[in-house]
Short mmCIF file of C-alpha atoms in Angstrom, two decimals:
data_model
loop_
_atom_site.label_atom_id
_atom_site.label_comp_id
_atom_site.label_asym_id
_atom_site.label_seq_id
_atom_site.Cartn_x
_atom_site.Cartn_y
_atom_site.Cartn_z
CA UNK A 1 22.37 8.84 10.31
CA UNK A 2 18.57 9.74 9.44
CA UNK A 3 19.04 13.05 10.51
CA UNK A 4 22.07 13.38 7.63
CA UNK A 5 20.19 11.34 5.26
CA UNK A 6 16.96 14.03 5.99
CA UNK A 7 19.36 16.60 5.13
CA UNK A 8 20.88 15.63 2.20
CA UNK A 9 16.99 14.78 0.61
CA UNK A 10 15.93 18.16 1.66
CA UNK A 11 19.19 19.52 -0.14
CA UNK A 12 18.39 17.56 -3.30
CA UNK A 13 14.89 18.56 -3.23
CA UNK A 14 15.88 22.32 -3.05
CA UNK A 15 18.49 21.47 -5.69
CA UNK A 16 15.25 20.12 -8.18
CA UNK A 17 13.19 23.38 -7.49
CA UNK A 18 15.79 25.69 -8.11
CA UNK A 19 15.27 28.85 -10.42
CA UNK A 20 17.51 28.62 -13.98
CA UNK A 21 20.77 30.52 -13.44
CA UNK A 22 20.32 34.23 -13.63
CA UNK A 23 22.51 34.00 -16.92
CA UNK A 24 19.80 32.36 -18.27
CA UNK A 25 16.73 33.77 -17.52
CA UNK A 26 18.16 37.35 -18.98
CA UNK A 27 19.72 35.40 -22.33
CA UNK A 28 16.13 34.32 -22.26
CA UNK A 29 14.63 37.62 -22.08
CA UNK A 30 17.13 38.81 -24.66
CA UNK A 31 15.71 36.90 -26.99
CA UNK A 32 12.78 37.34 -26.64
CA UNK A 33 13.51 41.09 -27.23
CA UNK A 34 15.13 40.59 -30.43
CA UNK A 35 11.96 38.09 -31.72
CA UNK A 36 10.20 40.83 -31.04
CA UNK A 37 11.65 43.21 -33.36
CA UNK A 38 10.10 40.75 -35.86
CA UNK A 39 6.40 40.78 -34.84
CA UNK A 40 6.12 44.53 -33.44
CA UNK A 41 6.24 47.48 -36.11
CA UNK A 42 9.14 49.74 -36.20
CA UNK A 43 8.18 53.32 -34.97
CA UNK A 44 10.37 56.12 -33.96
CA UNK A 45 9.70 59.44 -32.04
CA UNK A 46 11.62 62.86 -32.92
CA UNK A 47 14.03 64.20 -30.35
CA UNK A 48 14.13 67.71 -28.90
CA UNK A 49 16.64 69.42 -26.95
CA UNK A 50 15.21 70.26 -23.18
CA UNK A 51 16.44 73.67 -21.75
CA UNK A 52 18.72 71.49 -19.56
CA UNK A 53 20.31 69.83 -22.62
CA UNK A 54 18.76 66.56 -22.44
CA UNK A 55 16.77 65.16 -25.31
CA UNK A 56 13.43 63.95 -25.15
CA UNK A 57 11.02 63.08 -27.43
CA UNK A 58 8.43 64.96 -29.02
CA UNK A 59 4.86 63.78 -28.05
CA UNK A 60 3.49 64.27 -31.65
CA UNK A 61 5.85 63.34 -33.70
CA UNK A 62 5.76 59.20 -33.88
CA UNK A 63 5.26 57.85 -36.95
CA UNK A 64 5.85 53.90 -38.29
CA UNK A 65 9.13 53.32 -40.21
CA UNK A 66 10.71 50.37 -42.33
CA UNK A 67 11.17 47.33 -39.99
CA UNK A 68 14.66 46.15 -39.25
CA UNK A 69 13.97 42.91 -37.06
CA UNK A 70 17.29 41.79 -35.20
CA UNK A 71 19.59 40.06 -37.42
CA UNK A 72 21.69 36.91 -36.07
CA UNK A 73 24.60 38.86 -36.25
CA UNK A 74 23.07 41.40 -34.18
CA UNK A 75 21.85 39.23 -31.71
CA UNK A 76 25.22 37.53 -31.42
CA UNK A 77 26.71 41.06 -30.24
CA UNK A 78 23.85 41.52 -27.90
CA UNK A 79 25.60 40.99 -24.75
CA UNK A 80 29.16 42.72 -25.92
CA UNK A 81 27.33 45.62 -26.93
CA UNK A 82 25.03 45.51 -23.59
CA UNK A 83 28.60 45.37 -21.43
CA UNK A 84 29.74 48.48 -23.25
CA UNK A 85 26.85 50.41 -23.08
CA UNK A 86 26.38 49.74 -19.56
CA UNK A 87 30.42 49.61 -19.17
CA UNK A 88 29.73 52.71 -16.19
CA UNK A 89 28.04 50.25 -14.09
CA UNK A 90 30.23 47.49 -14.87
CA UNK A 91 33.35 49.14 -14.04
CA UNK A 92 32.15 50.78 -11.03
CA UNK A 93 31.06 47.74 -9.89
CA UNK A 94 34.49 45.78 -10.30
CA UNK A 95 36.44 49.02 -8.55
CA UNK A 96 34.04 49.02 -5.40
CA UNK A 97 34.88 45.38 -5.15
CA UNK A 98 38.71 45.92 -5.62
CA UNK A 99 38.44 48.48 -3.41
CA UNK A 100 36.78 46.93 -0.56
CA UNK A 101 39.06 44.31 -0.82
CA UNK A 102 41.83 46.33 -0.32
CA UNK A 103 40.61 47.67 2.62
CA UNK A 104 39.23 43.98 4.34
CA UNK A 105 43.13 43.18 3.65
CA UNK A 106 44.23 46.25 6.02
CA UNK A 107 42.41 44.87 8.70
CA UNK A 108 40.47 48.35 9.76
CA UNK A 109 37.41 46.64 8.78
CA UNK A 110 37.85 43.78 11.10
CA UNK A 111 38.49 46.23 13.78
CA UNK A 112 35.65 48.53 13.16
CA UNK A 113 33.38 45.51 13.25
CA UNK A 114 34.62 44.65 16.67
CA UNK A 115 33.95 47.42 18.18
CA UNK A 116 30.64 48.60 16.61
CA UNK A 117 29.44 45.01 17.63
CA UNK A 118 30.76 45.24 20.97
CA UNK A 119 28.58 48.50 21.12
CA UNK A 120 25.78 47.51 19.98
CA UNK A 121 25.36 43.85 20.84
CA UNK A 122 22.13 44.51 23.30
CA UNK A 123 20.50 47.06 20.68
CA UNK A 124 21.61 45.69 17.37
CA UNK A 125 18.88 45.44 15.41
CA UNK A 126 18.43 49.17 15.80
CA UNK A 127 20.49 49.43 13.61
CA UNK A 128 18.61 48.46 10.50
CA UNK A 129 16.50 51.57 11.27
CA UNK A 130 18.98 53.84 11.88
CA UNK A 131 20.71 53.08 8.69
CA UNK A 132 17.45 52.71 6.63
CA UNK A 133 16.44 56.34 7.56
CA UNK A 134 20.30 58.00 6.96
CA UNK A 135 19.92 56.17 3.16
CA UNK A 136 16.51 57.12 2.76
CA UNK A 137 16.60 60.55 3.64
CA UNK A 138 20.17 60.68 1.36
CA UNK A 139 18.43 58.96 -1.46
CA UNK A 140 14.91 61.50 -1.51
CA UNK A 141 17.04 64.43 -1.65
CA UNK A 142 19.67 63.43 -4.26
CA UNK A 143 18.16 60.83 -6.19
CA UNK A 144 20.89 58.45 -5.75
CA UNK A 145 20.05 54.86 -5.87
CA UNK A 146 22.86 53.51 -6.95
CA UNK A 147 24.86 54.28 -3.88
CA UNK A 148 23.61 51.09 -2.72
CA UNK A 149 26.38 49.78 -4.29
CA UNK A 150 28.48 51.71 -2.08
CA UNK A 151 26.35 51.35 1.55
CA UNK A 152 26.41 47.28 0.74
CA UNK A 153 29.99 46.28 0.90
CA UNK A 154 29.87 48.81 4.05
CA UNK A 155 27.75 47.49 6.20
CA UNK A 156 27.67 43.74 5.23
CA UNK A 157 30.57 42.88 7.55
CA UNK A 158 28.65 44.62 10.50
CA UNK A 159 25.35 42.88 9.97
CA UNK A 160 27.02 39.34 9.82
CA UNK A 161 29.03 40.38 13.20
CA UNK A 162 25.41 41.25 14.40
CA UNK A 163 24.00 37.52 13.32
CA UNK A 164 21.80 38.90 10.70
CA UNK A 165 22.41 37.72 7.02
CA UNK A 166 23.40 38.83 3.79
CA UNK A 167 19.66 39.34 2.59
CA UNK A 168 19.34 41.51 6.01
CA UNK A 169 22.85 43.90 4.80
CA UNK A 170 21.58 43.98 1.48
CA UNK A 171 17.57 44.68 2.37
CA UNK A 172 18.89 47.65 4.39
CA UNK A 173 20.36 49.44 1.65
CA UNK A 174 17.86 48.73 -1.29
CA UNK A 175 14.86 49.23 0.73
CA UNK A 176 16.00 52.62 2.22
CA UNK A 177 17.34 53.94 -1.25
CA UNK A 178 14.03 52.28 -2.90
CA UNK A 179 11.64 54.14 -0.56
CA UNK A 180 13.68 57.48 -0.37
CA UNK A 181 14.36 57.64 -4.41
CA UNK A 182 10.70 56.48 -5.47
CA UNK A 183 8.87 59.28 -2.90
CA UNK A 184 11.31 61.56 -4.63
CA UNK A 185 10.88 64.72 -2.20
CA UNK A 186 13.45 66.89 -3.67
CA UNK A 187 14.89 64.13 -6.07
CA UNK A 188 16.10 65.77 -8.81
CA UNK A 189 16.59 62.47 -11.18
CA UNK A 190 12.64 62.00 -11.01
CA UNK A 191 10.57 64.49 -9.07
CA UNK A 192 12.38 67.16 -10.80
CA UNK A 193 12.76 66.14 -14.32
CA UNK A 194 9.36 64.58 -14.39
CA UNK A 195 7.74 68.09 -13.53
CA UNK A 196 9.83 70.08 -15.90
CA UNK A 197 9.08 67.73 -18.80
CA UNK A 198 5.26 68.31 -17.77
CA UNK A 199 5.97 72.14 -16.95
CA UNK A 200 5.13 71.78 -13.46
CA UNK A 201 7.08 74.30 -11.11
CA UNK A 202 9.95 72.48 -9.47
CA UNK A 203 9.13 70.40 -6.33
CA UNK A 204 6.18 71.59 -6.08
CA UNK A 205 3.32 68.76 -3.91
CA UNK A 206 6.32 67.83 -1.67
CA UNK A 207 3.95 67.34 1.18
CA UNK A 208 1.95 64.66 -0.34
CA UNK A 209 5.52 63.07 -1.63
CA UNK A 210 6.40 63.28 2.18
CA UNK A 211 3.72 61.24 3.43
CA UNK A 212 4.45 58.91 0.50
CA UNK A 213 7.95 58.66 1.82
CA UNK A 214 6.83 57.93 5.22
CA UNK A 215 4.82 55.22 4.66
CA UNK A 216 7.22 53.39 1.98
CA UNK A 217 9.96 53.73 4.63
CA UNK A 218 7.60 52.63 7.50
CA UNK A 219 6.70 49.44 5.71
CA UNK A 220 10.02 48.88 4.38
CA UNK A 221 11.69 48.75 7.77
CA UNK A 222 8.79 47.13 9.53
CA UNK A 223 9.08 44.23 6.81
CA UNK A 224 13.22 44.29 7.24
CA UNK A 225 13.60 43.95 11.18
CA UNK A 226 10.58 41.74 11.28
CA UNK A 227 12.74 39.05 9.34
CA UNK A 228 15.85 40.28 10.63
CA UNK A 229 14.97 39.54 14.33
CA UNK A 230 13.98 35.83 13.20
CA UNK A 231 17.27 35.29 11.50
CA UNK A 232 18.92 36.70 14.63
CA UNK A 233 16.98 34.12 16.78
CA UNK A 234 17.34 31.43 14.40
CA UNK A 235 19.82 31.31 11.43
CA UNK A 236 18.23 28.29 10.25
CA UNK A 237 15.19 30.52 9.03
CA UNK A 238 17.54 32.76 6.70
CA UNK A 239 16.99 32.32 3.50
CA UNK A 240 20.44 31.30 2.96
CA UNK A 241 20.83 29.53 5.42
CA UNK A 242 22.24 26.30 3.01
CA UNK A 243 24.56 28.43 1.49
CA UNK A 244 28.39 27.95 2.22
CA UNK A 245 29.22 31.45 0.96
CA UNK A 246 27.16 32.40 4.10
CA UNK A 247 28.47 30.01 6.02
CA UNK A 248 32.25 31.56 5.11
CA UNK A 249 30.82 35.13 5.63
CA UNK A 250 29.95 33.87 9.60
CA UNK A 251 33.02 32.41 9.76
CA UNK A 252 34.86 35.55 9.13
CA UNK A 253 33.18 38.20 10.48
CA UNK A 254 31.17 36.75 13.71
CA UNK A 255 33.30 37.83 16.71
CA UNK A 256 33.46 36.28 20.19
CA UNK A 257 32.55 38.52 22.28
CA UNK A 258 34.24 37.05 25.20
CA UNK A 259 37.91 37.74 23.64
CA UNK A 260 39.75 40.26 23.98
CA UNK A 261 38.63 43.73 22.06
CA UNK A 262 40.46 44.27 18.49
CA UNK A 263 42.32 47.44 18.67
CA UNK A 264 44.17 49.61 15.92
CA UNK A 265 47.71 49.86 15.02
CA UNK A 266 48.90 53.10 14.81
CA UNK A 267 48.85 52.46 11.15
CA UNK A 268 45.53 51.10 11.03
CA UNK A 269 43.73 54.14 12.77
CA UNK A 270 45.75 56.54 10.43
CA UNK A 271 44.34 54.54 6.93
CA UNK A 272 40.64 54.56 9.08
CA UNK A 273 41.18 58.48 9.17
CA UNK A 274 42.14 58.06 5.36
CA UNK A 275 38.96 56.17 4.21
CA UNK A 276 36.73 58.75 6.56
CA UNK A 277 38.66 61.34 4.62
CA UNK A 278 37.95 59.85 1.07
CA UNK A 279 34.17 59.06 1.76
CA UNK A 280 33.78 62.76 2.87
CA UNK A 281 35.25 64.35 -0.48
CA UNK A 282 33.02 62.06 -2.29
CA UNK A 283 30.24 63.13 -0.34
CA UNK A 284 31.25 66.81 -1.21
CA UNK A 285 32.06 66.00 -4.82
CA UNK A 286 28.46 64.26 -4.97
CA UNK A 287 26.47 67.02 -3.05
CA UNK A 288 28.70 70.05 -4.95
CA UNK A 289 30.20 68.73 -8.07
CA UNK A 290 27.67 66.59 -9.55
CA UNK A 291 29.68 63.39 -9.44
CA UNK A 292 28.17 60.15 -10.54
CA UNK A 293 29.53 56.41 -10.97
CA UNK A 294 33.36 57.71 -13.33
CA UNK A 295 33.93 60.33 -10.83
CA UNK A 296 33.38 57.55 -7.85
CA UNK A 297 35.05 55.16 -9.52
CA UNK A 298 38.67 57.16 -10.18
CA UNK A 299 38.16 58.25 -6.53
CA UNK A 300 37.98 55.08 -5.02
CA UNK A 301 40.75 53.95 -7.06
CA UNK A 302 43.19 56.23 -5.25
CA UNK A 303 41.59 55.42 -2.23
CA UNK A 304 42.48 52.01 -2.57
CA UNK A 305 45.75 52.40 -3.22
CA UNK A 306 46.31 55.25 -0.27
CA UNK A 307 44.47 53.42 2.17
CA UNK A 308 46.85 50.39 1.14
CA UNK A 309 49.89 52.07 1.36
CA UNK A 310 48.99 54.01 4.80
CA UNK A 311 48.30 50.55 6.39
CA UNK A 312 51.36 48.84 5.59
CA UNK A 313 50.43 47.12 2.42
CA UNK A 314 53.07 46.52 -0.17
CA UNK A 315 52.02 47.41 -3.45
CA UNK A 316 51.87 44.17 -4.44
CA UNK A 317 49.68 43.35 -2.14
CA UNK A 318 47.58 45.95 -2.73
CA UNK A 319 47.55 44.71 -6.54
CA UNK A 320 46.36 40.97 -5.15
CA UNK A 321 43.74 42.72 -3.37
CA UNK A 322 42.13 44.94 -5.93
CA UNK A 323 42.09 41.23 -8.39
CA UNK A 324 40.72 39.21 -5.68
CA UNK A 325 37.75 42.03 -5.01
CA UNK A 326 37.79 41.82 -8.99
CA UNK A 327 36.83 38.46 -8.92
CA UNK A 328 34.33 38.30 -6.50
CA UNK A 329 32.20 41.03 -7.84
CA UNK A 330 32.94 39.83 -11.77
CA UNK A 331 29.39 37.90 -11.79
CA UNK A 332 27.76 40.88 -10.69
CA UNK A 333 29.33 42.91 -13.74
CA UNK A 334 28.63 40.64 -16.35
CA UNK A 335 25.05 40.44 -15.24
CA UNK A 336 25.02 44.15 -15.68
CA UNK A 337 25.87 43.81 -19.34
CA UNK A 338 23.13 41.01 -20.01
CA UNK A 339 20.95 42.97 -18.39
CA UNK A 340 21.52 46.07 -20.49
CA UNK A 341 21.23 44.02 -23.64
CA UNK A 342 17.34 43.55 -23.68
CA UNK A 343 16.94 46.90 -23.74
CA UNK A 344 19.60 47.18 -26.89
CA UNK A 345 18.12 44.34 -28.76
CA UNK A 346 14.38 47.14 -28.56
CA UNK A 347 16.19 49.92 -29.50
CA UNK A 348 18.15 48.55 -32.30
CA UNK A 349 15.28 46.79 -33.36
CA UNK A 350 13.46 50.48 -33.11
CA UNK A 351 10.29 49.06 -31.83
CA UNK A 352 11.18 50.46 -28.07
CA UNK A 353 9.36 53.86 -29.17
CA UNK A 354 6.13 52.04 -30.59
CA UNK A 355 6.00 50.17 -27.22
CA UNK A 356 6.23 54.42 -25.97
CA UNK A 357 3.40 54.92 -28.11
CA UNK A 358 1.18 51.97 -27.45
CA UNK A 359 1.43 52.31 -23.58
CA UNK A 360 0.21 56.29 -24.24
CA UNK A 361 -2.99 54.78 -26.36
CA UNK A 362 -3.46 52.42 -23.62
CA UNK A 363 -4.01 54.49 -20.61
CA UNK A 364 -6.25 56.79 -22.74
CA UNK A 365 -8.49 53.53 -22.71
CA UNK A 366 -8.55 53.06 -19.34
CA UNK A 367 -11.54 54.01 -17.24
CA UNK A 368 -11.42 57.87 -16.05
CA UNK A 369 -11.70 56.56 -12.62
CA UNK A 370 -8.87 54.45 -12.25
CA UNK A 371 -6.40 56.60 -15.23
CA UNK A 372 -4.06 57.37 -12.81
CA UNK A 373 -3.24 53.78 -12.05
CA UNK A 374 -3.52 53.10 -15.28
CA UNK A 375 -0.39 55.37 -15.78
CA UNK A 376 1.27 53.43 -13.05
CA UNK A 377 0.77 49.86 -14.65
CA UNK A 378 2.01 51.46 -17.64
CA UNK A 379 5.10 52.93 -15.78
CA UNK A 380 5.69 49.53 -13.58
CA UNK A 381 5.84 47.20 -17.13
CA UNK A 382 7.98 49.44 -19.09
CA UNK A 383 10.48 50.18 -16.63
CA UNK A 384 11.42 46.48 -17.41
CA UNK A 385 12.79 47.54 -20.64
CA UNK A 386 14.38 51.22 -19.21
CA UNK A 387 15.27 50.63 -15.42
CA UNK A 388 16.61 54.27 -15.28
CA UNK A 389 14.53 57.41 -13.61
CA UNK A 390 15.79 59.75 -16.60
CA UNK A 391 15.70 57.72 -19.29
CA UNK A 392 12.43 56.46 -18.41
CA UNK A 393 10.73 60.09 -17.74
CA UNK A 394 13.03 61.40 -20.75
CA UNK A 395 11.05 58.77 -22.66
CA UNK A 396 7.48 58.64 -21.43
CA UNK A 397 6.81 61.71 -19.33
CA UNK A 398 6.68 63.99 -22.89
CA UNK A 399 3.94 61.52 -23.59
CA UNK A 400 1.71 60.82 -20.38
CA UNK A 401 2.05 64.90 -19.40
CA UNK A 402 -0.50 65.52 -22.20
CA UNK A 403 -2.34 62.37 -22.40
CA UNK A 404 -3.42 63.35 -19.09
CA UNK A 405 -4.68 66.13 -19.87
CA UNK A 406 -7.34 64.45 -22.31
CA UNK A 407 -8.47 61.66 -19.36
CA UNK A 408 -8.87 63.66 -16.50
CA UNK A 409 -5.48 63.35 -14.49
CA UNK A 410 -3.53 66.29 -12.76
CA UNK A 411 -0.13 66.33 -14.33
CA UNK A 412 0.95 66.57 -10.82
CA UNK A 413 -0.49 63.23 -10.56
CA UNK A 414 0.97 61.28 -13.76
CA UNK A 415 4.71 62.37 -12.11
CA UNK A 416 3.41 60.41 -8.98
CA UNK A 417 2.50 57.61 -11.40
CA UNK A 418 6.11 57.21 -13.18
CA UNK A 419 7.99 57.52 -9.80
CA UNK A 420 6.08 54.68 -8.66
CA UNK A 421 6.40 52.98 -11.78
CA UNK A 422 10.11 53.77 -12.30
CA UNK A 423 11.14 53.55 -8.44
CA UNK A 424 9.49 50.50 -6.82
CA UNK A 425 10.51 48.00 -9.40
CA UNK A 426 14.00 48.93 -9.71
CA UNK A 427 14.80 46.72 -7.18
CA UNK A 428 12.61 43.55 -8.74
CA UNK A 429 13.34 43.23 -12.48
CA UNK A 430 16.40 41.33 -13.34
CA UNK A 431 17.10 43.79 -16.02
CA UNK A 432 18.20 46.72 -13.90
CA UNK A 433 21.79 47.46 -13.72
CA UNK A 434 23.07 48.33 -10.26
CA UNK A 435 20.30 46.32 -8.64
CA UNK A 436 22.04 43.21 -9.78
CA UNK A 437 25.50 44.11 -8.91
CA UNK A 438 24.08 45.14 -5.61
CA UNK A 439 23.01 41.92 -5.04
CA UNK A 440 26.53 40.28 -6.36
CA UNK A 441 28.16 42.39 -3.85
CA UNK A 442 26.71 40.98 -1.14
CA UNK A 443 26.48 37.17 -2.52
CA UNK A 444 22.38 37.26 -3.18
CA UNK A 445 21.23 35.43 -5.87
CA UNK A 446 18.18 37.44 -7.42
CA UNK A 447 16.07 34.02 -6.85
CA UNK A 448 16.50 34.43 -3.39
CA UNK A 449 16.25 38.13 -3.18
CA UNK A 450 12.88 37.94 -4.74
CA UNK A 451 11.32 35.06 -2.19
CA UNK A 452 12.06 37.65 0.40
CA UNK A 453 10.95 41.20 -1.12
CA UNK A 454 7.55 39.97 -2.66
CA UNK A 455 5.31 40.20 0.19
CA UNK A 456 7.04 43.58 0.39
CA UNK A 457 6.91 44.60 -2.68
CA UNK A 458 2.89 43.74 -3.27
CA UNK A 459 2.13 46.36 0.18
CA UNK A 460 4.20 48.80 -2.03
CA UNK A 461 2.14 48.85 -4.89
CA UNK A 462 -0.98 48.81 -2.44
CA UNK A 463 0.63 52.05 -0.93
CA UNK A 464 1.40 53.57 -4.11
CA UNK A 465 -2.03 52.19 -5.53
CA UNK A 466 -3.74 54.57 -2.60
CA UNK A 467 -1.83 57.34 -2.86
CA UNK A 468 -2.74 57.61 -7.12
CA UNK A 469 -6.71 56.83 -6.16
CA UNK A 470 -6.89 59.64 -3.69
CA UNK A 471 -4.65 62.04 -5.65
CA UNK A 472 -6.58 62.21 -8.27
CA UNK A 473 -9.94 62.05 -5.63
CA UNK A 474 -8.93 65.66 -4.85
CA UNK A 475 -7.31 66.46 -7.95
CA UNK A 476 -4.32 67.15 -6.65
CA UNK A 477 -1.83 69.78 -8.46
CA UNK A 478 0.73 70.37 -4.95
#
């Protein structure tokens, strides 16, 4: 009876320290944004057309404008207007969980589970590092970070068979994609549009980057299986471990190991052969065609509905399926579009540029010693406002590129400072898109999330911190 009565204080307690809702703290920062537009003067940059068709702005062409402060009205339509212009994301995000659904409901995934846990029962936590290095290495070459909305729903049944957690599925896909996609190697989202904004030839001081790569992924996996193994030992230490949606998550995917093996219907492995078949021509369509989060989307659509239909699935089953993944995922979405709506309240408000322009004037204070993380400070804080690699180097790189030039730092080195800045806090700030419905995907709250990538995230910055003090030690231009 103590014991229970322990338990229940120890729940209230938890209950009393909780973090506001995440719905609140980004209505909170929305405001904020739009007060904003009252206090800080209106400035716009002019646009130019990049040889690649993009539009950037031009370095020396800011100048102060009329104010227009955010409006009631305006602020009423923040988050309507954030859902549509983040309405990519959001309807990516409800299709993967449709989709997923769909293919829990055939049953392959319960079988693949099985038998990959069956394998790897007496060697399973190698498999955070072998998927961490696979996503990595994808994410560094292509510069895809969001396709850990796609890895998550993946592997999240596996690491629960495994008796890992949620935070464990979900570390293993945003680390790996974090670490590959901030090193940027041959990323062509960052690395490569950072250095032909500031006319550096194309992937040029990979080996440096490489290094980088190496020790963000070392550290990232060391951290993961460190916490992993003590969540294996003892589920109690999980960080969600007092969560019933966790609790369900065991419940459905933890296999006995004593039972009889799962095996395929004939129909089964055909719709496995399916899905194999759909992830490769998105692979293809990725690698070859340029697709992105529309061309994904339609494609897992139809897979969906073939997979379905190969399994056995009536059609309206198939339809229950897709509305129960709907629902599951439909927090995740909406936080998208509050997310996005901080950044809309700035730009409406056009004070986003004169925050451009004050962050250039600001590293030209810093000491010449320390410039280069000065850039990276710079990079880090703004990225709350534009948690995208383009937009942010679209924005900022026209302006750092030759404010380096006037403090002492390589150009080379001011691209290393907005991939750090842009990549390692992509995975922090509330306000970033596909971070949030990653973490909606596999049932993390962001509270939660952030407890455990902290300590993490705090060696990062010391890593990237070194790198920037001894690249610009050496001056390095690759």
């Amino acid at each position: 009876m103590s014991t229970q009565r322990q338990e229940i204080e120890a729940g209230v307690q938890e209950e009393g320290i909780r973090m506001p809702h995440i719905y609140v703290i980004l209505f909170v920062f929305t405001a904020l944004a739009a007060l904003a537009t009252h206090f800080v003067p209106a400035g716009l940059y002019d646009r130019v057309i990049l040889p690649n068709g993009r539009s950037a702005v031009d370095p020396g062409s800011f100048r102060y404008v009329e104010a227009s402060p955010i409006g009631w009205e305006q602020f009423m339509l923040a988050v309507p207007e954030g859902l549509v212009n983040a309405s990519t994301v959001v309807f990516f995000t409800f299709i993967i969980g449709g989709m997923f659904m769909v293919i829990r409901r055939t049953g392959v995934i319960d079988v693949v589970v099985d038998k990959l846990t069956r394998r790897f029962a007496a060697r399973s936590v190698l498999m955070v590092p072998a998927l961490m290095v696979v996503f990595a290495v994808v994410a560094t070459l292509i510069g895809t970070q969001e396709l850990a909305l796609v890895y998550v729903p993946v592997i999240l049944p596996l690491m629960i068979a495994l008796r890992f957690d949620s935070i464990t599925a979900v570390g293993t896909a945003l680390l790996a994609t974090t670490a590959g996609f901030t090193a940027g190697v041959l990323n062509p989202i960052n690395t490569g549009l950072g250095q032909t904004i500031a006319e550096l030839p194309l992937y040029s001081g990979a080996g440096l980057r490489m290094l980088l790569f190496v020790c963000l992924l070392g550290a990232g996996i060391a951290y993961l299986m460190r916490y992993a193994l003590r969540v294996q030992k003892n589920p109690k230490t999980s960080l969600l471990a007092n969560d019933p949606k966790e609790a369900a998550k065991r419940e459905a995917y933890v296999h006995d190991l004593d039972a009889p093996a799962m095996r395929f219907t004939t129909r089964q492995a055909w719709a496995g052969v399916a899905a194999l078949m759909f992830f490769g021509l998105m692979v293809w369509g990725v690698l070859t065609r340029g697709w992105f989060m529309m061309e994904m989307a339609g494609l897992f659509v139809l897979m969906g509905v073939t997979v379905g239909l190969i399994a056995g699935l009536s059609t309206g089953k198939i339809c229950d399926a897709f509305n129960e993944g709907f629902r599951d995922v439909l927090m995740g979405a909406i936080i998208v579009g509050l997310a996005r709506a901080v950044a809309v309240m700035l730009e409406q408000g056009q004070v986003m540029d004169t925050l451009v322009y004050g962050l250039g004037n600001l590293v030209g204070d810093f000491p010449s010693s320390v410039s280069a993380v000065g850039m990276f400070v710079s990079q880090l804080g703004f990225n709350f406002v534009v948690p995208s690699g383009s937009g942010q180097a679209l924005v900022t790189m026209p302006i750092m590129a030759p404010v380096s030039d006037l403090i002492g730092v390589t150009r080379q080195n001011s691209v290393l400072a907005f991939q750090l800045g842009d990549g390692l806090s992509n995975i922090f700030y509330p306000t970033s898109g596909y971070f949030m419905a990653t973490l909606a995907l596999a049932g993390v709250s962001w509270d939660r999330w952030v407890r455990f990538f902290l300590p993490l995230f705090g060696l990062w910055i010391a890593i990237a911190t070194a790198f920037l003090i001894y690249a610009q030690a050496v001056n390095w231009t690759g």
